[in-house]
Steps between C-alpha positions, in 0.01 A plus 500: 500500500124490499200702383182440703165536331233695690123487458344148499834333577546696823132464596511121460817475708431757770130577477553874455697744285845624599509869586822698530438783746774736619477582870484874434192455280323291765577754772374787284171316445462427872569864591246618242239264646573628852475864393162430338360360827353764732593282800872516417743789536825468305805696620823513300852554626451290813758232582457299820813501715354328808193298602395445862254231610265648763283189530166662420657733241818563304717810492680584175779760487595639160809686387469858617371388841124493443313213669178321411298297750293233325238255624637254244816493290557299182862460399520477120854636487701207368766269647653779714160577655499695826192301605650159419767555766228482771378156390815300580691249290529528127877548511710504182601158365703585192787713387388838366357556153514837328217624281568769240221621273481777244302618199670389178416455133264204464603175329506548120245221447281578807584161654553468874860381538636326809861395565575313821765307689548442876662843554341716231147557369418754229153589370450725196140587420261740332285721725221746418757781513769332288743248648625374836808304601570349842817332622510278809843385618606295800804622692690306766542794736396863515861588589585447133244761401621748759856460377455498121160657445183352351576585137846339510374178661205459263710586195748230604221242521363604161840485330471130415144520365392522136525838323121542481473460877759772560330724243160461670632558852732795439256772601373316808853456635604857431187684610293296744518503878567154640273345760603206718274193535539167681307179546331509844366235733118507525336700775324292765219756502402791277298691763572627849260716701387774257777446242516271199719458191408417141681442171878487513503633855344166596665274240820653363585346164781570258401719205586241233276228650193676352290464815526840663221688319276190502523476879429870541191483277363197685564661840347831389187322377468306829554817702240688295242227559574510873443878514180471294 
């Protein structure tokens, strides 16, 4: 329905250019920066299964049973953060949204394409590695997903869309793992004792509202200045 001009038009309206940045690319850059810092040790294959607040420290247990005692713990692990649970409040306010994302052929004209209605949001974009498509759908209850399966539910929602939408989303529906998101009430505090949360662990936002990466970058910059 609309083609938006970038460059001077965007700068005059928003004061800055619009950057499309896949989460995986941002995380790779952050990990590379951490690995290049002699003060930081990066360990892979560690997934936190429990966090304990010790007051003057935090105890993190990872899958496999290993534990880490830390003088400070920063939870940057998204809406389902193990740290967020210790800060109280922030309960879910909305029905669940599913996010499916997959690599796909880029748009033929290199344009970023967005299709949206109250229950469905599709983004089809070019990335440095080719193309990317993401599908966000709202479901009334997770019971429907458990009964019919993610692919069947999403395919049903896509059935009434335009042919180009179904063509762009086919690979994401068939190949991607679905993640569940919800709107959350704000936390009353982001820090307790030696624990704090940043990014989406502090302010969970739905993937199609285009705020998630922005919040994480702002929080990371503020945290870096605090450590400096």
